[in-house]
PDB file of N, CA, C and O in Angstrom:
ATOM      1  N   UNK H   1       5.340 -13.013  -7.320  1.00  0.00           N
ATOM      2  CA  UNK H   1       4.937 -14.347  -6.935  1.00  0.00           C
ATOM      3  C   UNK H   1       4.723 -15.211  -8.178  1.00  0.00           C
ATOM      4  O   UNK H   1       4.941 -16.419  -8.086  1.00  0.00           O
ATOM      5  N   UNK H   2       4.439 -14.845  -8.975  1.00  0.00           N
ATOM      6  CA  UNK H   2       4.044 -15.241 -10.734  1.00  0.00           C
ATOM      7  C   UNK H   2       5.362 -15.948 -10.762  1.00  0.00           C
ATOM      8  O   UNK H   2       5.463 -17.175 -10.749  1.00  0.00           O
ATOM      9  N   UNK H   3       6.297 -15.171 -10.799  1.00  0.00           N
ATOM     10  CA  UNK H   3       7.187 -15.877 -11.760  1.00  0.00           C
ATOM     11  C   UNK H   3       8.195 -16.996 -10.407  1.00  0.00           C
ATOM     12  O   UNK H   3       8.967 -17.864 -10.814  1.00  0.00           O
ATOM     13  N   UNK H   4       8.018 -16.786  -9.109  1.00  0.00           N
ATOM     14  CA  UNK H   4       8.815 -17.492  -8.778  1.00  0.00           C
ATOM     15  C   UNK H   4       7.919 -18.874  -8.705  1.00  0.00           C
ATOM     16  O   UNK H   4       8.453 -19.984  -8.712  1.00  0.00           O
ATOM     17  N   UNK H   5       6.697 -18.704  -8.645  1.00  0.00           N
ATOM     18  CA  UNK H   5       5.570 -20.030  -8.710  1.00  0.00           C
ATOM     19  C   UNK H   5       5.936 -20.273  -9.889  1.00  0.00           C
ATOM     20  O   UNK H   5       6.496 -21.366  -9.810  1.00  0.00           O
ATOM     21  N   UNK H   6       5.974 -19.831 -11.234  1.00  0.00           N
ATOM     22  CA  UNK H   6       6.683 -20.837 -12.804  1.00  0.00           C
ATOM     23  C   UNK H   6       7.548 -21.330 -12.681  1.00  0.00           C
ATOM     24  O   UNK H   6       7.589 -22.452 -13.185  1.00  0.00           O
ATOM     25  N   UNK H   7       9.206 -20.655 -11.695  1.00  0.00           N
ATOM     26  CA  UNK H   7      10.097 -21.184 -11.798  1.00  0.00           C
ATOM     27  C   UNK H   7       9.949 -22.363 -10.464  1.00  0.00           C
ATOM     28  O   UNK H   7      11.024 -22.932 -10.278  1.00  0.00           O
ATOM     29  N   UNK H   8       8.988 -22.760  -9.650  1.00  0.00           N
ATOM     30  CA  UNK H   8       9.384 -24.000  -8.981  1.00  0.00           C
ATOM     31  C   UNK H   8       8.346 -25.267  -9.968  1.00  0.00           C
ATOM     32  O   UNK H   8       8.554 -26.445 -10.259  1.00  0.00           O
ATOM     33  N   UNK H   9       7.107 -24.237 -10.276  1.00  0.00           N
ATOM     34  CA  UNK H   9       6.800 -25.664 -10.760  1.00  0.00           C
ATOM     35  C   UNK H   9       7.340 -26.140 -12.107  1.00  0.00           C
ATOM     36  O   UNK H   9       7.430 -27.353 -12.296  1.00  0.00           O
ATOM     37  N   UNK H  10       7.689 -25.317 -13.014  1.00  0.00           N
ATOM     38  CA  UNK H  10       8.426 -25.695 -13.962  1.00  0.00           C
ATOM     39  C   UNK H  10      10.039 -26.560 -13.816  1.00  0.00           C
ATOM     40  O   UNK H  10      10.542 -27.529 -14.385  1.00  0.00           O
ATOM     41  N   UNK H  11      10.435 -25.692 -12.830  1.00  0.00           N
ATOM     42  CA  UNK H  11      11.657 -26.097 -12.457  1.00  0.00           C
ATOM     43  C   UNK H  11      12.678 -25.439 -13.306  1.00  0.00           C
ATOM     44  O   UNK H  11      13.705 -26.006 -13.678  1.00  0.00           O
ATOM     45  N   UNK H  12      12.360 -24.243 -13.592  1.00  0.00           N
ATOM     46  CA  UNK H  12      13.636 -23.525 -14.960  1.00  0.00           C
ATOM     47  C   UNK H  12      14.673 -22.864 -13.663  1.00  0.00           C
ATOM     48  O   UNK H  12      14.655 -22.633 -12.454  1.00  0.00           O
ATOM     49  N   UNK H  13      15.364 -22.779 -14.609  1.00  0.00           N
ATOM     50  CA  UNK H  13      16.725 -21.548 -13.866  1.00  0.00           C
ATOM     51  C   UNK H  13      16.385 -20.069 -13.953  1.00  0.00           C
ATOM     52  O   UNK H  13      15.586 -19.638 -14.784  1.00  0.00           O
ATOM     53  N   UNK H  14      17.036 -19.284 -13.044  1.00  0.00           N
ATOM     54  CA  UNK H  14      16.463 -18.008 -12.991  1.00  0.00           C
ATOM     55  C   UNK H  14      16.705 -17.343 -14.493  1.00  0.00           C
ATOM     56  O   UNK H  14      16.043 -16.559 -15.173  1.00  0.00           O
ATOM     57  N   UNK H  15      17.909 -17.995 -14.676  1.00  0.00           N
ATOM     58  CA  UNK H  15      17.868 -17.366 -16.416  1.00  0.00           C
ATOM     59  C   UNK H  15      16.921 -17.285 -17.275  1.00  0.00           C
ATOM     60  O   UNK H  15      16.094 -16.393 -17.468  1.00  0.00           O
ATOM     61  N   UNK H  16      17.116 -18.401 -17.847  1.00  0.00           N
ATOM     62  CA  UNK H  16      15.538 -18.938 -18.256  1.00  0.00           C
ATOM     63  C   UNK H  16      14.394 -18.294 -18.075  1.00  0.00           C
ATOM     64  O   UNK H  16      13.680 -18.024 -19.041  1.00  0.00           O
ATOM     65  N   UNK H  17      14.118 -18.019 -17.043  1.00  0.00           N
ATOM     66  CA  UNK H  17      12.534 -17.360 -16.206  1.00  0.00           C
ATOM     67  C   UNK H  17      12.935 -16.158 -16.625  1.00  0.00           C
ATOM     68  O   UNK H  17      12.180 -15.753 -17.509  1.00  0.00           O
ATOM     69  N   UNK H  18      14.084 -15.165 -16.290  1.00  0.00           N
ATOM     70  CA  UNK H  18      13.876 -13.823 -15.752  1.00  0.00           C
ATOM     71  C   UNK H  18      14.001 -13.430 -17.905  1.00  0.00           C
ATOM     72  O   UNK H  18      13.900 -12.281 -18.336  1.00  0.00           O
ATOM     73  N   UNK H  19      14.202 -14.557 -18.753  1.00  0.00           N
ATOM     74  CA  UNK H  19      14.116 -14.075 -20.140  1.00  0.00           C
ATOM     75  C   UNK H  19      12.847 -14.342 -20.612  1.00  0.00           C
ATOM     76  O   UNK H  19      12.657 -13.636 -21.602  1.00  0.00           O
ATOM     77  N   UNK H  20      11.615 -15.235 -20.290  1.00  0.00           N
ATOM     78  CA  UNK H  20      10.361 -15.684 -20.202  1.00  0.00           C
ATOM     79  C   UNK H  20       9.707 -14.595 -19.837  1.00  0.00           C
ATOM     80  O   UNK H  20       8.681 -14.280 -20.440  1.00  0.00           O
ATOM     81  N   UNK H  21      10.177 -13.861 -18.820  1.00  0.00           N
ATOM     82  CA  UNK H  21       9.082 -12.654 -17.841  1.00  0.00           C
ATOM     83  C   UNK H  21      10.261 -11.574 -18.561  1.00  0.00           C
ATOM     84  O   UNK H  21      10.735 -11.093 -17.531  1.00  0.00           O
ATOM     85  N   UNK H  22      10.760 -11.134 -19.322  1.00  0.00           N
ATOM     86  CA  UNK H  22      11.504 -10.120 -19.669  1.00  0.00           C
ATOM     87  C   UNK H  22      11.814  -9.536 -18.510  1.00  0.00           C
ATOM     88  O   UNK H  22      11.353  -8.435 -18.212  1.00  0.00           O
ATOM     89  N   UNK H  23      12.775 -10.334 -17.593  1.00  0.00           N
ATOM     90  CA  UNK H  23      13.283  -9.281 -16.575  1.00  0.00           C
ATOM     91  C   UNK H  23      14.820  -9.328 -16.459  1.00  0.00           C
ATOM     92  O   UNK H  23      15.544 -10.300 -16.245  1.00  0.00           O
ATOM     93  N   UNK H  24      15.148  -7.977 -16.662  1.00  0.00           N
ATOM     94  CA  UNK H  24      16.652  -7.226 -17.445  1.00  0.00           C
ATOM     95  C   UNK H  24      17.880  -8.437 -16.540  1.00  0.00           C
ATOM     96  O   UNK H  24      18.961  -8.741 -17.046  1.00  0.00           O
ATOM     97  N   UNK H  25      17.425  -8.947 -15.239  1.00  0.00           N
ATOM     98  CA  UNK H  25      18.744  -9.885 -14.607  1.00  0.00           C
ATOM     99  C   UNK H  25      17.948 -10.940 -13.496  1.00  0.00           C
ATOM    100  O   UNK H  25      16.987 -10.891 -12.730  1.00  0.00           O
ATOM    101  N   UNK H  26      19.004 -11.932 -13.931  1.00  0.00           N
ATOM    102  CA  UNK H  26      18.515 -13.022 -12.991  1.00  0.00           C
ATOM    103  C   UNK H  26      19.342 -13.223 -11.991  1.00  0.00           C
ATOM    104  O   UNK H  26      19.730 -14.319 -11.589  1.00  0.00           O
ATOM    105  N   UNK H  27      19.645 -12.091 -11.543  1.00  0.00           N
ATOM    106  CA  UNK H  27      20.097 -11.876  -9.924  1.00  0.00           C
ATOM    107  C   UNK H  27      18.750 -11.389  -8.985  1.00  0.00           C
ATOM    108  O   UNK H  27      18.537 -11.600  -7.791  1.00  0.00           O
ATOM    109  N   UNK H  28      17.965 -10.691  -9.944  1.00  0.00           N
ATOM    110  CA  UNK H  28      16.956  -9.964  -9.289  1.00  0.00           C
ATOM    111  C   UNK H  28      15.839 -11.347  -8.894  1.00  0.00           C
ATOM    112  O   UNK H  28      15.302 -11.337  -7.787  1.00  0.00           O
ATOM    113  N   UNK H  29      15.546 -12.524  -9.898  1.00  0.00           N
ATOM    114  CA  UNK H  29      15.095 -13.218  -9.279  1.00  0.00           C
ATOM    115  C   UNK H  29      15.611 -14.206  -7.978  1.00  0.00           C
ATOM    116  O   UNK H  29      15.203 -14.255  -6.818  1.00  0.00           O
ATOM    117  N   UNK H  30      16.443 -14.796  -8.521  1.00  0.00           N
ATOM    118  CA  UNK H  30      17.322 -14.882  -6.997  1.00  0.00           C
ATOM    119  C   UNK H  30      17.255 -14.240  -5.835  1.00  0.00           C
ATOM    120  O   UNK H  30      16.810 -14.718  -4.791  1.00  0.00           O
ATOM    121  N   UNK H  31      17.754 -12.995  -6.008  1.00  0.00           N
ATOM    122  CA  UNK H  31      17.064 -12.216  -4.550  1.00  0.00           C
ATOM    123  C   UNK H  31      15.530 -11.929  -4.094  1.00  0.00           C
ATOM    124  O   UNK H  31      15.158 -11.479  -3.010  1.00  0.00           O
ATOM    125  N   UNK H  32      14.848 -12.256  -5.056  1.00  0.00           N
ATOM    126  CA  UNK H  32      13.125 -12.305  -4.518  1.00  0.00           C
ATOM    127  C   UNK H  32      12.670 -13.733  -3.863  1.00  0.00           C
ATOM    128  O   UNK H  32      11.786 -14.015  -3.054  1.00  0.00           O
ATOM    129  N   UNK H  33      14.038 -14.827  -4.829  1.00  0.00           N
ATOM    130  CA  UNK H  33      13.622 -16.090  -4.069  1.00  0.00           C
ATOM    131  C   UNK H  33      13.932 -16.188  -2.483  1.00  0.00           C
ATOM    132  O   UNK H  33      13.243 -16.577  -1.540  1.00  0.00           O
ATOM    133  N   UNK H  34      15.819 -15.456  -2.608  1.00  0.00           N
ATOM    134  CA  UNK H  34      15.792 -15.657  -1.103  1.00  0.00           C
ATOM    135  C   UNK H  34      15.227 -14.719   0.002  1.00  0.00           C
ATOM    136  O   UNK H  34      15.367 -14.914   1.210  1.00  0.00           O
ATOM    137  N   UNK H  35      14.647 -13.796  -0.503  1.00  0.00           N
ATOM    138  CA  UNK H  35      13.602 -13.088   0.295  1.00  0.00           C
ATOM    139  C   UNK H  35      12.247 -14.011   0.385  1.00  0.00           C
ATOM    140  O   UNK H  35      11.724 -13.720   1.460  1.00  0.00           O
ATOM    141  N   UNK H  36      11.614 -14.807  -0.157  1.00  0.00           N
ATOM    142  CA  UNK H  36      10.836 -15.514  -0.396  1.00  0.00           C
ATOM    143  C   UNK H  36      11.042 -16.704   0.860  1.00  0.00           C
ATOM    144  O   UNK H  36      10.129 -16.977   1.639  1.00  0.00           O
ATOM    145  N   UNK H  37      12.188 -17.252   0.901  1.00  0.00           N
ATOM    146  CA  UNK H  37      12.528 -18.357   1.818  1.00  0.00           C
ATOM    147  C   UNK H  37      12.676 -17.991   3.557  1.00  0.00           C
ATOM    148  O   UNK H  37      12.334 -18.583   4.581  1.00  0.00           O
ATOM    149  N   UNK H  38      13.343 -16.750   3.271  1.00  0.00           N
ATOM    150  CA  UNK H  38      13.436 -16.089   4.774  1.00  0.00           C
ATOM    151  C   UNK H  38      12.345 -15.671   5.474  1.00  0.00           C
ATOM    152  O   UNK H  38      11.994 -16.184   6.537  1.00  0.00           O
ATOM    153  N   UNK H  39      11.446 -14.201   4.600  1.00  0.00           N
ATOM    154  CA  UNK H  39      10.422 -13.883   5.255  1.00  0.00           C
ATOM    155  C   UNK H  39       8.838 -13.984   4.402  1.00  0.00           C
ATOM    156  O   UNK H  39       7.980 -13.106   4.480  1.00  0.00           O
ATOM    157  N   UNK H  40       8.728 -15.041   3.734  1.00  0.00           N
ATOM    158  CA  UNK H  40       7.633 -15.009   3.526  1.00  0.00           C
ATOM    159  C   UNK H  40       7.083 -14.007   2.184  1.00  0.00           C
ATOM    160  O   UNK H  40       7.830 -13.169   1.677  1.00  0.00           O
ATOM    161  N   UNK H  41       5.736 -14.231   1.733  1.00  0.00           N
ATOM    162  CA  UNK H  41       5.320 -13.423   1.135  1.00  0.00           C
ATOM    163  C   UNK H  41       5.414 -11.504   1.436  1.00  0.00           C
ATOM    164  O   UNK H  41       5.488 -10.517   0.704  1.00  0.00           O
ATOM    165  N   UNK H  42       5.349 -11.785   3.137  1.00  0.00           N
ATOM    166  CA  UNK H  42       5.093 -10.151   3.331  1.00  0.00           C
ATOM    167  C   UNK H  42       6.815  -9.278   2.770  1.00  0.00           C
ATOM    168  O   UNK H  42       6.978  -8.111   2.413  1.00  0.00           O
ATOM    169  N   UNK H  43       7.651 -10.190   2.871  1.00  0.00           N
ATOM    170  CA  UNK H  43       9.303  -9.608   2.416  1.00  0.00           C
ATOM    171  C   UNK H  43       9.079  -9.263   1.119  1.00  0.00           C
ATOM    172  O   UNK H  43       9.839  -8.365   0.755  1.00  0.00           O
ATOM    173  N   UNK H  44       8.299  -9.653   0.264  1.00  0.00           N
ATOM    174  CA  UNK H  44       8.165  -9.462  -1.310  1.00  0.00           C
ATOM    175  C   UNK H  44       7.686  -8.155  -1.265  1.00  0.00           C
ATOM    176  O   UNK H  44       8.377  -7.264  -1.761  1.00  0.00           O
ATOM    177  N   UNK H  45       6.424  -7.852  -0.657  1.00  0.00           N
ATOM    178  CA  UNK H  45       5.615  -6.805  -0.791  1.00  0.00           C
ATOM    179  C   UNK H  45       6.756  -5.608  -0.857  1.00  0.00           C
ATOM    180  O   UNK H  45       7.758  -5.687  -0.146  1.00  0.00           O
ATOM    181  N   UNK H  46       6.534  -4.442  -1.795  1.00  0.00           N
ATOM    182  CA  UNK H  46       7.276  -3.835  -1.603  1.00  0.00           C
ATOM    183  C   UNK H  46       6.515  -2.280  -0.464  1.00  0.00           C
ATOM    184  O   UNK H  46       5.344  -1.911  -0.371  1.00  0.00           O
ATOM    185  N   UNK H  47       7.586  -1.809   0.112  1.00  0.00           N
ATOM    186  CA  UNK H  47       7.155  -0.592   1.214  1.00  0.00           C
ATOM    187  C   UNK H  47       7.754   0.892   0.596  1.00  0.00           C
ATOM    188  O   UNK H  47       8.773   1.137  -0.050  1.00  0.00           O
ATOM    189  N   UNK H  48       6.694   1.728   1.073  1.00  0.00           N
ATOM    190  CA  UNK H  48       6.513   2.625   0.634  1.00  0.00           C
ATOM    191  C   UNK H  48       7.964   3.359   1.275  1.00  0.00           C
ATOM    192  O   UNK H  48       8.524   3.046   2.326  1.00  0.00           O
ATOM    193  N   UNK H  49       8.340   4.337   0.382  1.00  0.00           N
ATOM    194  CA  UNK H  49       9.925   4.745   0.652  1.00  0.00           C
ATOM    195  C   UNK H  49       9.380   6.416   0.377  1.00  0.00           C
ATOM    196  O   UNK H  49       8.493   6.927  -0.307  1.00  0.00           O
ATOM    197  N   UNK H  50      10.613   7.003   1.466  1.00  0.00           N
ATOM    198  CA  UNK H  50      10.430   8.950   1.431  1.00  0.00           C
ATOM    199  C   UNK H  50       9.408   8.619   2.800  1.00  0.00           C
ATOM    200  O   UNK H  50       9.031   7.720   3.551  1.00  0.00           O
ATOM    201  N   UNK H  51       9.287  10.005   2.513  1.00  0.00           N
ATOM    202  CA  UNK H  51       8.528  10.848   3.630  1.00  0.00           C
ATOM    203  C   UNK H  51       7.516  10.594   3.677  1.00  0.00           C
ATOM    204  O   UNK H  51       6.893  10.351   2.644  1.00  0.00           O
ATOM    205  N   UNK H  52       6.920  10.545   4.943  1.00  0.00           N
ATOM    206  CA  UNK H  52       5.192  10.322   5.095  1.00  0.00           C
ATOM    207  C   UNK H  52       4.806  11.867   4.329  1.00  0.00           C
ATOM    208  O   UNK H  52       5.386  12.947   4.220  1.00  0.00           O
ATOM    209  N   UNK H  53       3.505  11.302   3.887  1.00  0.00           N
ATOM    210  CA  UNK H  53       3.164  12.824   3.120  1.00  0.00           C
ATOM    211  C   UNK H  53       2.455  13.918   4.421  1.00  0.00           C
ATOM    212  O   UNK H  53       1.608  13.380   5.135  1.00  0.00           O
ATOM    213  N   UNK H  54       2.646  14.753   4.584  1.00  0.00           N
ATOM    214  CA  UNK H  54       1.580  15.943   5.983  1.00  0.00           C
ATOM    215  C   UNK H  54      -0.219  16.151   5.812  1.00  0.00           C
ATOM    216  O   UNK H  54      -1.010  16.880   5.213  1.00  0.00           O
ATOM    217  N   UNK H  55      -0.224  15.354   6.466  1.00  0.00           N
ATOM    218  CA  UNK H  55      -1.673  15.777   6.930  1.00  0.00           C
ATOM    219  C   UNK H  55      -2.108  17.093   7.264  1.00  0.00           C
ATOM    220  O   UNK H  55      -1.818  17.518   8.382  1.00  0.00           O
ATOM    221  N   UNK H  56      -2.824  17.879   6.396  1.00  0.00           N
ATOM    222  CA  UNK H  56      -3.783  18.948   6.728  1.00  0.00           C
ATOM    223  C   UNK H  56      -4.733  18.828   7.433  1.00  0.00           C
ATOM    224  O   UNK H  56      -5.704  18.125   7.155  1.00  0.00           O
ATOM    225  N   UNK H  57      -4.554  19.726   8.804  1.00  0.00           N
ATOM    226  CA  UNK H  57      -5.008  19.525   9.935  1.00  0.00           C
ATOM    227  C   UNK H  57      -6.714  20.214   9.500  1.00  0.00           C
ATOM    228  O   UNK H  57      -6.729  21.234   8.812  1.00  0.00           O
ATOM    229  N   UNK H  58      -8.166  19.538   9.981  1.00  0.00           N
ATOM    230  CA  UNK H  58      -9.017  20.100   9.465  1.00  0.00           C
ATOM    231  C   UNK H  58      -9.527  20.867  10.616  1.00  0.00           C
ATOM    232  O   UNK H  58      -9.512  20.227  11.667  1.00  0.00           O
ATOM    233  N   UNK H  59     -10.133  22.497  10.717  1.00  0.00           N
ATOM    234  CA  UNK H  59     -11.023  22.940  12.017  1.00  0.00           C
ATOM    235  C   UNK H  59     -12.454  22.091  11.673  1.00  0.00           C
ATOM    236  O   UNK H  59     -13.198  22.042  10.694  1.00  0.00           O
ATOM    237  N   UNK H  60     -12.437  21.519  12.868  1.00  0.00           N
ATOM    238  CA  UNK H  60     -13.782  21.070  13.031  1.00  0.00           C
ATOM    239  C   UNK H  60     -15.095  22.003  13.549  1.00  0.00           C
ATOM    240  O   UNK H  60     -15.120  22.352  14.729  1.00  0.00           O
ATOM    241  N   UNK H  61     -15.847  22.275  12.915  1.00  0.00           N
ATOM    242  CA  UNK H  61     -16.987  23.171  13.390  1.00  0.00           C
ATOM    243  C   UNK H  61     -17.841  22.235  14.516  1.00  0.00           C
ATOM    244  O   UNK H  61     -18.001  21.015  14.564  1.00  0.00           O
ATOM    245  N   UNK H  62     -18.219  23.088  15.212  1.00  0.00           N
ATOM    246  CA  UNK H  62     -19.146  22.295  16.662  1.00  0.00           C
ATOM    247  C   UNK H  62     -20.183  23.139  16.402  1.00  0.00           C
ATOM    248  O   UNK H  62     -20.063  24.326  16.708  1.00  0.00           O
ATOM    249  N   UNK H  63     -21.377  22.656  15.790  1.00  0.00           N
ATOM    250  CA  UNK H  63     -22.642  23.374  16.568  1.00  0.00           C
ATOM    251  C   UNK H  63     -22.938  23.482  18.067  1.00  0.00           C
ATOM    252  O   UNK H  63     -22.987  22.830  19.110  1.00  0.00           O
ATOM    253  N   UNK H  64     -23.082  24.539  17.609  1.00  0.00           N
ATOM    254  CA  UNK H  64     -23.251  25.015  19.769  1.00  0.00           C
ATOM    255  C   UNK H  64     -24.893  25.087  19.197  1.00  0.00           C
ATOM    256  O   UNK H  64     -25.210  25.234  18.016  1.00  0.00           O
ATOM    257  N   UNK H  65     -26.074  24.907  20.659  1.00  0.00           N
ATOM    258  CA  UNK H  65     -26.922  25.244  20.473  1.00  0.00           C
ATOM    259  C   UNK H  65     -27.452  27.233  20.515  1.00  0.00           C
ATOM    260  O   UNK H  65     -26.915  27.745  21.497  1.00  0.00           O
ATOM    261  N   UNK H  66     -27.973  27.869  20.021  1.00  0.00           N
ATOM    262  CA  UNK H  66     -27.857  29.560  20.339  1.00  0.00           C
ATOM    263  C   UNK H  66     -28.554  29.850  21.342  1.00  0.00           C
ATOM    264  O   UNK H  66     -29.730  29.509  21.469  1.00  0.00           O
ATOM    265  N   UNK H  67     -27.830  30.589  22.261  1.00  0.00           N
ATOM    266  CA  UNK H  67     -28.888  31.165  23.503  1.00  0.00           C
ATOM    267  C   UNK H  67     -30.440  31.479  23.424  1.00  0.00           C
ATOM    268  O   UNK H  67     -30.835  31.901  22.337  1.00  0.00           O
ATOM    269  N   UNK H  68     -31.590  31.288  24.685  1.00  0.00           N
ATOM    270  CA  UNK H  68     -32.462  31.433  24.297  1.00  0.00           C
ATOM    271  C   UNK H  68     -32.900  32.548  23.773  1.00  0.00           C
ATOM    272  O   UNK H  68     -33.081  32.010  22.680  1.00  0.00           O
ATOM    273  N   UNK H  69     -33.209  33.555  23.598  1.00  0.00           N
ATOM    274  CA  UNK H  69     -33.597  34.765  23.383  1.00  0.00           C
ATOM    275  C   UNK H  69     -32.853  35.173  21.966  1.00  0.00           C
ATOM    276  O   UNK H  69     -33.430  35.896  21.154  1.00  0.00           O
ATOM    277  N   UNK H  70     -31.481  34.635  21.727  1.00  0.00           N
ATOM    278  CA  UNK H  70     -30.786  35.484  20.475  1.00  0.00           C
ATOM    279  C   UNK H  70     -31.515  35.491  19.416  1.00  0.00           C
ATOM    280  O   UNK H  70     -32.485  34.734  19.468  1.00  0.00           O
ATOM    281  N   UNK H  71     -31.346  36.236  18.235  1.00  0.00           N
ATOM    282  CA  UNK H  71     -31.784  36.249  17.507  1.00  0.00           C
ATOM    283  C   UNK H  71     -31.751  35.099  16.459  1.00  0.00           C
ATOM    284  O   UNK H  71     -32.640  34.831  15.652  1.00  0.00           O
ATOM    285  N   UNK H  72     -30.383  34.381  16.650  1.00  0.00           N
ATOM    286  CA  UNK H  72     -30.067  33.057  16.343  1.00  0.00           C
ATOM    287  C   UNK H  72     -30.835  31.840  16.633  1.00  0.00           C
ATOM    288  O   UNK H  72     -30.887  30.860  15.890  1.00  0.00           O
ATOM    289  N   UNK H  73     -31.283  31.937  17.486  1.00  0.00           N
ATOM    290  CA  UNK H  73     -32.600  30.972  18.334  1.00  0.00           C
ATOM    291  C   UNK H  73     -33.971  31.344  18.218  1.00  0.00           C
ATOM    292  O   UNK H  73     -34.782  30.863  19.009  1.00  0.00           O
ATOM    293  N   UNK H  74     -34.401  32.294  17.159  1.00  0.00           N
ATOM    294  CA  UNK H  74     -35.229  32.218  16.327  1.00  0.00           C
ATOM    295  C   UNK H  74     -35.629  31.675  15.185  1.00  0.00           C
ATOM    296  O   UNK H  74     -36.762  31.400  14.788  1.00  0.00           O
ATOM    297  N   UNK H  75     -34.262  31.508  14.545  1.00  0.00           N
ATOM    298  CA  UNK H  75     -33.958  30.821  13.430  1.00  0.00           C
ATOM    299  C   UNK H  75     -33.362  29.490  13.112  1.00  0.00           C
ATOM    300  O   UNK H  75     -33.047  28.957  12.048  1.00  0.00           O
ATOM    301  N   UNK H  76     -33.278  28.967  14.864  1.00  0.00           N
ATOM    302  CA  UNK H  76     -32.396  27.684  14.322  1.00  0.00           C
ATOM    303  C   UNK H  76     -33.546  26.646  14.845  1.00  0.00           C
ATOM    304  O   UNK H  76     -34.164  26.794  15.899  1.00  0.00           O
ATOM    305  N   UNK H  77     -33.752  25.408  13.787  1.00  0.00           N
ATOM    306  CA  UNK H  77     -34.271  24.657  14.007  1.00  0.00           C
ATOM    307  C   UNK H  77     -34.649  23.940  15.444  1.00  0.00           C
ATOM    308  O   UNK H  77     -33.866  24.082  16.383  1.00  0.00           O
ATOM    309  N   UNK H  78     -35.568  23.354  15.567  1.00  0.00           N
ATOM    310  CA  UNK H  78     -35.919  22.583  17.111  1.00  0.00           C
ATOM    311  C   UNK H  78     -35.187  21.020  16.663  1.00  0.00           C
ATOM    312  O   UNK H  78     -35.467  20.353  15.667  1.00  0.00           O
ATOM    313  N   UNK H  79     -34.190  20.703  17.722  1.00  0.00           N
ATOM    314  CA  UNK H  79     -33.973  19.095  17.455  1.00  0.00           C
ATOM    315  C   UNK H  79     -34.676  17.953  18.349  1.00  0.00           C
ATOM    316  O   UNK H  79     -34.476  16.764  18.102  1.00  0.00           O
TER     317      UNK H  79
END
């Protein structure tokens, strides 16, 4: 967004700009402009590419309360 906001308010050519911002071709600004005109800022954003990474599934522990009498229900706190 930097550099295509210099090149309107300045008014330079992509040449110009993409040698200002050291960027290797000013085709590449060009194509950010006309991505810029079509869809907006969100077309710039760039998206994440490959594979979703795998979620490790977690066991969830459930406290159960312990039967009355166990020996476990001697020891487990009153809530």
């Amino acid at each position: 967004m930097n550099v295509l906001n210099y090149m309107n308010e300045t008014g330079t050519s992509s040449r110009d700009t993409a040698a200002l911002f050291i960027i290797s071709s000013p085709g590449m600004i060009r194509n950010w402009k006309l991505k810029f005109e079509v869809g907006g800022y969100d077309a710039l954003v760039s998206k994440k590419k490959g594979h979703p990474s795998m979620k490790k599934e977690t066991k969830k522990t459930t406290k159960s309360t312990p039967a009355e009498g166990s020996v476990e229900a001697l020891f487990h706190p009153l809530v």
